[in-house]
mmCIF file of C-alpha atoms in Angstrom:
data_model
loop_
_atom_site.group_PDB
_atom_site.id
_atom_site.type_symbol
_atom_site.label_atom_id
_atom_site.label_comp_id
_atom_site.label_asym_id
_atom_site.label_seq_id
_atom_site.Cartn_x
_atom_site.Cartn_y
_atom_site.Cartn_z
ATOM 1 C CA UNK A 444 -22.619 31.244 6.868
ATOM 2 C CA UNK A 445 -25.705 31.299 8.665
ATOM 3 C CA UNK A 446 -25.131 28.256 10.730
ATOM 4 C CA UNK A 447 -21.145 29.168 11.606
ATOM 5 C CA UNK A 448 -22.425 33.018 12.512
ATOM 6 C CA UNK A 449 -25.354 31.847 14.402
ATOM 7 C CA UNK A 450 -27.658 33.880 12.032
ATOM 8 C CA UNK A 451 -25.875 37.109 12.158
ATOM 9 C CA UNK A 452 -24.924 36.623 8.539
ATOM 10 C CA UNK A 453 -26.868 35.277 6.091
ATOM 11 C CA UNK A 454 -26.618 35.656 1.916
ATOM 12 C CA UNK A 455 -28.856 36.735 -0.668
ATOM 13 C CA UNK A 456 -28.042 35.529 -3.606
ATOM 14 C CA UNK A 457 -29.166 36.991 -7.048
ATOM 15 C CA UNK A 458 -28.027 34.478 -10.299
ATOM 16 C CA UNK A 459 -28.738 34.385 -13.482
ATOM 17 C CA UNK A 460 -27.802 38.256 -14.551
ATOM 18 C CA UNK A 461 -30.658 39.382 -12.373
ATOM 19 C CA UNK A 462 -28.993 42.490 -11.260
ATOM 20 C CA UNK A 463 -27.152 43.190 -15.042
ATOM 21 C CA UNK A 464 -24.033 42.309 -16.684
ATOM 22 C CA UNK A 465 -20.564 41.725 -14.650
ATOM 23 C CA UNK A 466 -19.297 45.155 -15.355
ATOM 24 C CA UNK A 467 -22.632 46.739 -14.167
ATOM 25 C CA UNK A 468 -22.652 44.650 -10.994
ATOM 26 C CA UNK A 469 -19.183 45.380 -10.368
ATOM 27 C CA UNK A 470 -19.863 49.347 -10.179
ATOM 28 C CA UNK A 471 -22.901 48.357 -7.919
ATOM 29 C CA UNK A 472 -20.357 46.269 -5.631
ATOM 30 C CA UNK A 473 -17.790 49.300 -5.708
ATOM 31 C CA UNK A 474 -20.405 51.771 -4.612
ATOM 32 C CA UNK A 475 -21.475 49.418 -2.076
ATOM 33 C CA UNK A 476 -24.982 48.773 -3.306
ATOM 34 C CA UNK A 477 -24.167 45.165 -2.969
ATOM 35 C CA UNK A 478 -21.758 43.685 -0.508
ATOM 36 C CA UNK A 479 -20.008 41.053 -2.793
ATOM 37 C CA UNK A 480 -20.197 38.897 -6.008
ATOM 38 C CA UNK A 481 -18.199 36.197 -7.708
ATOM 39 C CA UNK A 482 -16.940 37.876 -10.788
ATOM 40 C CA UNK A 483 -15.462 35.767 -13.316
ATOM 41 C CA UNK A 484 -11.844 36.464 -14.564
ATOM 42 C CA UNK A 485 -12.476 37.811 -17.719
ATOM 43 C CA UNK A 486 -14.703 40.610 -16.434
ATOM 44 C CA UNK A 487 -12.902 41.246 -13.272
ATOM 45 C CA UNK A 488 -10.032 42.798 -15.067
ATOM 46 C CA UNK A 489 -11.915 45.752 -15.548
ATOM 47 C CA UNK A 490 -11.429 46.964 -11.988
ATOM 48 C CA UNK A 491 -8.148 44.526 -11.272
ATOM 49 C CA UNK A 492 -5.856 44.592 -14.048
ATOM 50 C CA UNK A 493 -3.931 41.924 -12.017
ATOM 51 C CA UNK A 494 -6.431 39.531 -12.330
ATOM 52 C CA UNK A 495 -5.889 39.252 -15.818
ATOM 53 C CA UNK A 496 -2.938 36.616 -15.048
ATOM 54 C CA UNK A 497 -5.616 33.697 -15.110
ATOM 55 C CA UNK A 498 -6.739 34.878 -18.481
ATOM 56 C CA UNK A 499 -3.049 34.694 -20.137
ATOM 57 C CA UNK A 500 -3.028 31.818 -22.726
ATOM 58 C CA UNK A 501 -1.507 28.339 -21.695
ATOM 59 C CA UNK A 502 -0.315 29.738 -18.060
ATOM 60 C CA UNK A 503 -2.603 28.252 -15.353
ATOM 61 C CA UNK A 504 -5.028 25.966 -17.774
ATOM 62 C CA UNK A 505 -5.254 22.925 -15.914
ATOM 63 C CA UNK A 506 -6.913 21.710 -12.754
ATOM 64 C CA UNK A 507 -3.370 20.791 -11.288
ATOM 65 C CA UNK A 508 -1.971 23.952 -12.115
ATOM 66 C CA UNK A 509 -4.828 26.006 -10.491
ATOM 67 C CA UNK A 510 -4.360 23.948 -7.306
ATOM 68 C CA UNK A 511 -0.814 24.722 -7.135
ATOM 69 C CA UNK A 512 -1.082 28.873 -8.009
ATOM 70 C CA UNK A 513 -3.971 28.602 -4.863
ATOM 71 C CA UNK A 514 -1.635 27.140 -2.689
ATOM 72 C CA UNK A 515 1.488 28.991 -3.609
ATOM 73 C CA UNK A 516 1.096 31.465 -0.596
ATOM 74 C CA UNK A 517 2.341 34.890 -1.624
ATOM 75 C CA UNK A 518 1.681 34.673 -5.355
ATOM 76 C CA UNK A 519 -1.587 33.942 -4.944
ATOM 77 C CA UNK A 520 -2.352 36.271 -1.930
ATOM 78 C CA UNK A 521 -0.933 38.930 -3.809
ATOM 79 C CA UNK A 522 -3.270 38.150 -7.290
ATOM 80 C CA UNK A 523 -6.008 38.657 -4.696
ATOM 81 C CA UNK A 524 -4.968 41.906 -3.803
ATOM 82 C CA UNK A 525 -5.828 43.110 -7.249
ATOM 83 C CA UNK A 526 -8.964 45.242 -6.642
ATOM 84 C CA UNK A 527 -7.603 46.445 -3.258
ATOM 85 C CA UNK A 528 -6.904 49.981 -4.407
ATOM 86 C CA UNK A 529 -10.591 49.815 -5.719
ATOM 87 C CA UNK A 530 -11.891 49.400 -2.512
ATOM 88 C CA UNK A 531 -12.958 45.523 -3.181
ATOM 89 C CA UNK A 532 -11.634 43.029 -1.074
ATOM 90 C CA UNK A 533 -10.560 39.797 -3.009
ATOM 91 C CA UNK A 534 -10.983 36.405 -0.572
ATOM 92 C CA UNK A 535 -10.833 33.363 -2.710
ATOM 93 C CA UNK A 536 -12.000 31.792 -6.292
ATOM 94 C CA UNK A 537 -13.874 28.627 -7.827
ATOM 95 C CA UNK A 538 -13.382 27.392 -11.078
ATOM 96 C CA UNK A 539 -15.908 26.720 -14.064
ATOM 97 C CA UNK A 540 -13.354 24.176 -15.919
ATOM 98 C CA UNK A 541 -10.998 24.704 -18.919
ATOM 99 C CA UNK A 542 -12.022 27.004 -21.877
ATOM 100 C CA UNK A 543 -12.246 25.869 -25.545
ATOM 101 C CA UNK A 544 -14.887 26.504 -28.286
ATOM 102 C CA UNK A 545 -18.043 25.151 -28.523
ATOM 103 C CA UNK A 546 -19.358 25.852 -32.260
ATOM 104 C CA UNK A 547 -22.494 25.689 -34.286
ATOM 105 C CA UNK A 548 -20.262 23.852 -36.848
ATOM 106 C CA UNK A 549 -17.439 21.841 -36.870
ATOM 107 C CA UNK A 550 -13.603 22.900 -35.870
ATOM 108 C CA UNK A 551 -10.696 20.419 -36.335
ATOM 109 C CA UNK A 552 -8.098 22.855 -37.316
ATOM 110 C CA UNK A 553 -7.027 26.180 -37.631
ATOM 111 C CA UNK A 554 -8.551 27.173 -41.108
ATOM 112 C CA UNK A 555 -11.926 26.125 -39.909
ATOM 113 C CA UNK A 556 -11.442 28.170 -36.526
ATOM 114 C CA UNK A 557 -10.783 31.314 -38.516
ATOM 115 C CA UNK A 558 -14.542 31.056 -40.131
ATOM 116 C CA UNK A 559 -16.324 31.115 -36.223
ATOM 117 C CA UNK A 560 -17.228 34.503 -35.089
ATOM 118 C CA UNK A 561 -16.456 33.450 -31.587
ATOM 119 C CA UNK A 562 -18.004 35.745 -28.704
ATOM 120 C CA UNK A 563 -15.525 36.578 -25.932
ATOM 121 C CA UNK A 564 -15.804 38.109 -22.716
ATOM 122 C CA UNK A 565 -15.339 42.060 -22.163
ATOM 123 C CA UNK A 566 -11.677 41.456 -21.321
ATOM 124 C CA UNK A 567 -8.661 42.503 -23.159
ATOM 125 C CA UNK A 568 -6.654 40.192 -22.767
ATOM 126 C CA UNK A 569 -9.120 37.471 -24.432
ATOM 127 C CA UNK A 570 -9.650 39.865 -27.139
ATOM 128 C CA UNK A 571 -5.782 40.233 -28.018
ATOM 129 C CA UNK A 572 -5.083 36.309 -28.142
ATOM 130 C CA UNK A 573 -7.712 36.120 -30.628
ATOM 131 C CA UNK A 574 -6.811 38.916 -32.787
ATOM 132 C CA UNK A 575 -3.288 37.776 -32.426
ATOM 133 C CA UNK A 576 -4.570 33.969 -33.930
ATOM 134 C CA UNK A 577 -6.333 36.302 -36.939
ATOM 135 C CA UNK A 578 -9.506 34.867 -35.073
ATOM 136 C CA UNK A 579 -13.287 36.773 -35.428
ATOM 137 C CA UNK A 580 -13.833 37.677 -31.635
ATOM 138 C CA UNK A 581 -17.008 39.123 -31.224
ATOM 139 C CA UNK A 582 -16.944 41.284 -27.514
ATOM 140 C CA UNK A 583 -20.628 40.513 -26.235
ATOM 141 C CA UNK A 584 -21.696 40.716 -22.456
ATOM 142 C CA UNK A 585 -23.144 37.047 -21.279
ATOM 143 C CA UNK A 586 -26.824 38.125 -20.945
ATOM 144 C CA UNK A 587 -26.663 38.758 -24.874
ATOM 145 C CA UNK A 588 -25.890 35.581 -25.828
ATOM 146 C CA UNK A 589 -28.532 33.077 -25.917
ATOM 147 C CA UNK A 590 -30.500 35.534 -28.747
ATOM 148 C CA UNK A 591 -26.798 36.240 -30.529
ATOM 149 C CA UNK A 592 -26.214 32.311 -31.264
ATOM 150 C CA UNK A 593 -29.776 31.873 -32.581
ATOM 151 C CA UNK A 594 -29.551 35.183 -35.042
ATOM 152 C CA UNK A 595 -26.332 33.957 -35.926
ATOM 153 C CA UNK A 596 -24.555 36.576 -34.733
ATOM 154 C CA UNK A 597 -22.170 34.734 -33.352
ATOM 155 C CA UNK A 598 -21.210 30.914 -34.408
ATOM 156 C CA UNK A 599 -19.248 29.996 -31.380
ATOM 157 C CA UNK A 600 -18.288 30.684 -27.830
ATOM 158 C CA UNK A 601 -15.055 31.161 -26.105
ATOM 159 C CA UNK A 602 -16.106 29.232 -23.063
ATOM 160 C CA UNK A 603 -16.235 25.579 -20.786
ATOM 161 C CA UNK A 604 -17.585 22.713 -21.539
ATOM 162 C CA UNK A 605 -19.435 22.560 -18.278
ATOM 163 C CA UNK A 606 -20.993 25.873 -18.595
ATOM 164 C CA UNK A 607 -21.957 25.234 -22.462
ATOM 165 C CA UNK A 608 -23.893 22.208 -21.347
ATOM 166 C CA UNK A 609 -25.743 23.588 -17.665
ATOM 167 C CA UNK A 610 -26.854 27.093 -19.758
ATOM 168 C CA UNK A 611 -28.103 25.084 -22.684
ATOM 169 C CA UNK A 612 -25.750 26.468 -25.174
ATOM 170 C CA UNK A 613 -24.971 23.207 -26.758
ATOM 171 C CA UNK A 614 -29.108 23.375 -27.755
ATOM 172 C CA UNK A 615 -27.464 25.708 -30.333
ATOM 173 C CA UNK A 616 -23.935 24.540 -30.638
ATOM 174 C CA UNK A 617 -23.449 20.809 -31.423
ATOM 175 C CA UNK A 618 -19.355 21.001 -31.423
ATOM 176 C CA UNK A 619 -17.074 21.374 -28.946
ATOM 177 C CA UNK A 620 -13.211 21.844 -29.645
ATOM 178 C CA UNK A 621 -10.778 20.924 -26.880
ATOM 179 C CA UNK A 622 -8.335 23.967 -26.330
ATOM 180 C CA UNK A 623 -7.833 24.125 -22.361
ATOM 181 C CA UNK A 624 -5.589 27.589 -22.835
ATOM 182 C CA UNK A 625 -7.224 28.957 -19.318
ATOM 183 C CA UNK A 626 -9.392 28.342 -16.065
ATOM 184 C CA UNK A 627 -12.480 30.106 -16.119
ATOM 185 C CA UNK A 628 -12.507 31.168 -12.748
ATOM 186 C CA UNK A 629 -15.222 33.220 -10.377
ATOM 187 C CA UNK A 630 -13.720 35.025 -8.252
ATOM 188 C CA UNK A 631 -15.241 35.875 -4.833
ATOM 189 C CA UNK A 632 -14.922 39.869 -4.070
ATOM 190 C CA UNK A 633 -16.667 41.735 -1.151
ATOM 191 C CA UNK A 634 -17.177 45.759 -0.162
ATOM 192 C CA UNK A 635 -13.651 46.381 1.596
ATOM 193 C CA UNK A 636 -15.478 49.034 3.791
ATOM 194 C CA UNK A 637 -18.292 46.831 4.624
ATOM 195 C CA UNK A 638 -15.978 43.741 5.768
ATOM 196 C CA UNK A 639 -14.194 46.368 7.729
ATOM 197 C CA UNK A 640 -17.090 47.345 9.434
ATOM 198 C CA UNK A 641 -17.934 43.653 10.744
ATOM 199 C CA UNK A 642 -16.888 42.639 14.228
ATOM 200 C CA UNK A 643 -13.645 41.267 13.986
ATOM 201 C CA UNK A 644 -15.241 37.667 15.330
ATOM 202 C CA UNK A 645 -17.685 37.821 12.162
ATOM 203 C CA UNK A 646 -15.032 38.991 10.068
ATOM 204 C CA UNK A 647 -12.761 35.885 10.781
ATOM 205 C CA UNK A 648 -15.723 33.784 10.622
ATOM 206 C CA UNK A 649 -16.646 35.147 7.216
ATOM 207 C CA UNK A 650 -13.559 34.822 5.398
ATOM 208 C CA UNK A 651 -12.881 31.012 6.900
ATOM 209 C CA UNK A 652 -16.394 29.728 5.291
ATOM 210 C CA UNK A 653 -15.555 31.619 2.061
ATOM 211 C CA UNK A 654 -12.093 29.828 1.886
ATOM 212 C CA UNK A 655 -13.869 26.548 2.950
ATOM 213 C CA UNK A 656 -16.690 26.581 0.439
ATOM 214 C CA UNK A 657 -14.372 27.343 -2.250
ATOM 215 C CA UNK A 658 -12.024 24.448 -1.538
ATOM 216 C CA UNK A 659 -15.215 22.462 -1.578
ATOM 217 C CA UNK A 660 -15.954 24.045 -4.936
ATOM 218 C CA UNK A 661 -12.768 23.546 -6.247
ATOM 219 C CA UNK A 662 -12.623 19.904 -5.688
ATOM 220 C CA UNK A 663 -16.697 19.403 -7.263
ATOM 221 C CA UNK A 664 -15.517 21.359 -10.448
ATOM 222 C CA UNK A 665 -13.076 18.783 -11.397
ATOM 223 C CA UNK A 666 -15.844 15.850 -11.489
ATOM 224 C CA UNK A 667 -18.388 18.426 -12.360
ATOM 225 C CA UNK A 668 -16.527 19.200 -15.767
ATOM 226 C CA UNK A 669 -16.137 15.025 -16.460
ATOM 227 C CA UNK A 670 -19.933 14.798 -15.596
ATOM 228 C CA UNK A 671 -21.219 17.629 -17.881
ATOM 229 C CA UNK A 672 -19.028 16.078 -21.013
ATOM 230 C CA UNK A 673 -20.517 12.646 -20.550
ATOM 231 C CA UNK A 674 -23.833 14.323 -20.563
ATOM 232 C CA UNK A 675 -23.289 16.577 -23.628
ATOM 233 C CA UNK A 676 -21.887 13.380 -25.588
ATOM 234 C CA UNK A 677 -24.690 11.352 -24.554
ATOM 235 C CA UNK A 678 -26.887 13.964 -26.168
ATOM 236 C CA UNK A 679 -24.883 14.083 -29.633
ATOM 237 C CA UNK A 680 -22.238 16.741 -28.882
ATOM 238 C CA UNK A 681 -19.122 16.091 -30.742
ATOM 239 C CA UNK A 682 -16.141 16.649 -29.319
ATOM 240 C CA UNK A 683 -12.834 17.391 -30.843
ATOM 241 C CA UNK A 684 -9.160 17.996 -30.300
ATOM 242 C CA UNK A 685 -6.980 19.981 -32.643
ATOM 243 C CA UNK A 686 -3.424 18.377 -34.140
ATOM 244 C CA UNK A 687 -0.321 19.644 -31.939
ATOM 245 C CA UNK A 688 1.349 21.584 -34.713
ATOM 246 C CA UNK A 689 -2.024 23.951 -34.500
ATOM 247 C CA UNK A 690 -2.464 23.601 -30.614
ATOM 248 C CA UNK A 691 1.713 24.836 -30.714
ATOM 249 C CA UNK A 692 0.844 27.350 -33.334
ATOM 250 C CA UNK A 693 -1.926 29.054 -31.401
ATOM 251 C CA UNK A 694 0.281 28.786 -27.916
ATOM 252 C CA UNK A 695 2.860 30.576 -29.903
ATOM 253 C CA UNK A 696 0.364 33.349 -30.632
ATOM 254 C CA UNK A 697 -0.719 33.535 -27.357
ATOM 255 C CA UNK A 698 2.551 34.618 -25.701
ATOM 256 C CA UNK A 699 1.471 38.234 -27.225
ATOM 257 C CA UNK A 700 -1.027 39.037 -24.391
ATOM 258 C CA UNK A 701 2.036 37.759 -21.829
ATOM 259 C CA UNK A 702 4.250 40.470 -23.207
ATOM 260 C CA UNK A 703 1.366 43.231 -23.661
ATOM 261 C CA UNK A 704 -0.002 42.964 -20.242
ATOM 262 C CA UNK A 705 3.206 42.602 -18.285
ATOM 263 C CA UNK A 706 3.221 45.714 -16.729
ATOM 264 C CA UNK A 707 -0.556 46.068 -15.965
ATOM 265 C CA UNK A 708 -0.103 42.717 -14.014
ATOM 266 C CA UNK A 709 3.206 43.595 -12.364
ATOM 267 C CA UNK A 710 2.090 46.787 -11.194
ATOM 268 C CA UNK A 711 2.368 47.748 -7.780
ATOM 269 C CA UNK A 712 -0.471 49.954 -5.383
ATOM 270 C CA UNK A 713 0.287 51.387 -2.055
ATOM 271 C CA UNK A 714 -1.687 48.616 -0.455
ATOM 272 C CA UNK A 715 0.457 45.396 -1.578
ATOM 273 C CA UNK A 716 2.722 44.389 0.736
ATOM 274 C CA UNK A 717 4.292 41.602 -1.360
ATOM 275 C CA UNK A 718 6.141 44.019 -4.404
ATOM 276 C CA UNK A 719 7.790 41.424 -6.439
ATOM 277 C CA UNK A 720 10.085 42.952 -9.413
ATOM 278 C CA UNK A 721 8.506 40.905 -11.598
ATOM 279 C CA UNK A 722 5.260 39.332 -10.184
ATOM 280 C CA UNK A 723 4.492 37.638 -13.695
ATOM 281 C CA UNK A 724 8.003 35.814 -14.344
ATOM 282 C CA UNK A 725 7.560 34.553 -10.872
ATOM 283 C CA UNK A 726 4.628 33.044 -11.944
ATOM 284 C CA UNK A 727 5.783 32.152 -15.309
ATOM 285 C CA UNK A 728 8.559 29.936 -13.490
ATOM 286 C CA UNK A 729 5.860 28.508 -10.792
ATOM 287 C CA UNK A 730 3.947 27.070 -13.604
ATOM 288 C CA UNK A 731 6.525 25.853 -15.553
ATOM 289 C CA UNK A 732 5.568 28.416 -18.818
ATOM 290 C CA UNK A 733 7.896 28.342 -21.767
ATOM 291 C CA UNK A 734 6.866 30.629 -24.639
#
């Protein structure tokens, strides 16, 4: 950004929850206290329910499907308008892998899964999914997870292997079960008034840089997930896959989230230029989703 704007825009990035939990930072962004953030798709639904589309179980649940969605034109553009009515501009997305379970005891079937207290993010879609399956979700901000794991308040994480390894959650959770029910996303959002105040040439450059960097990071994520799984395996973490029958049962339960949140995801706002009769159905068709 610094290079391509000739020093007119620079990024002052505050990582590792320095500004608080995601919901707090979202509020700061909306008020204009900060100009932008990379918000997880699970927290983004607090101000943009349409962003919950990506959290729906077994919809956009692979790197290939994510690439297809990003390249879908009007469907992806409509998705990125989810917070426009809140004064927040969505520009692009990056990923952090495929969601599964990091646990303190092995989970190789549904029966074992039901014994785990899973930390889930502050998103209604995830909570409904877990409750439909009869699991034990514990809603918790990400900064609270390390202490909760060590104290046994939770005994599992609903997260990606890459994040679990990089953030050292595998120091406590020695087992990981592949579920691959959703892609973890960071959605890059910005205060709309701030962006619109930039001179036209800087707006163009700013948006172009965000798109270019996000495309690069999405490609890097595919490699990074494989590398982190290999590192974790070498360090002694055991990886499991559920039986096909169990996975099919979980998928059938996950469809309840599609049904319940269809209205919120399909809701149109004044700023929407694409106005489909049933947005979710169009994305489901694109992804080849069947209940």
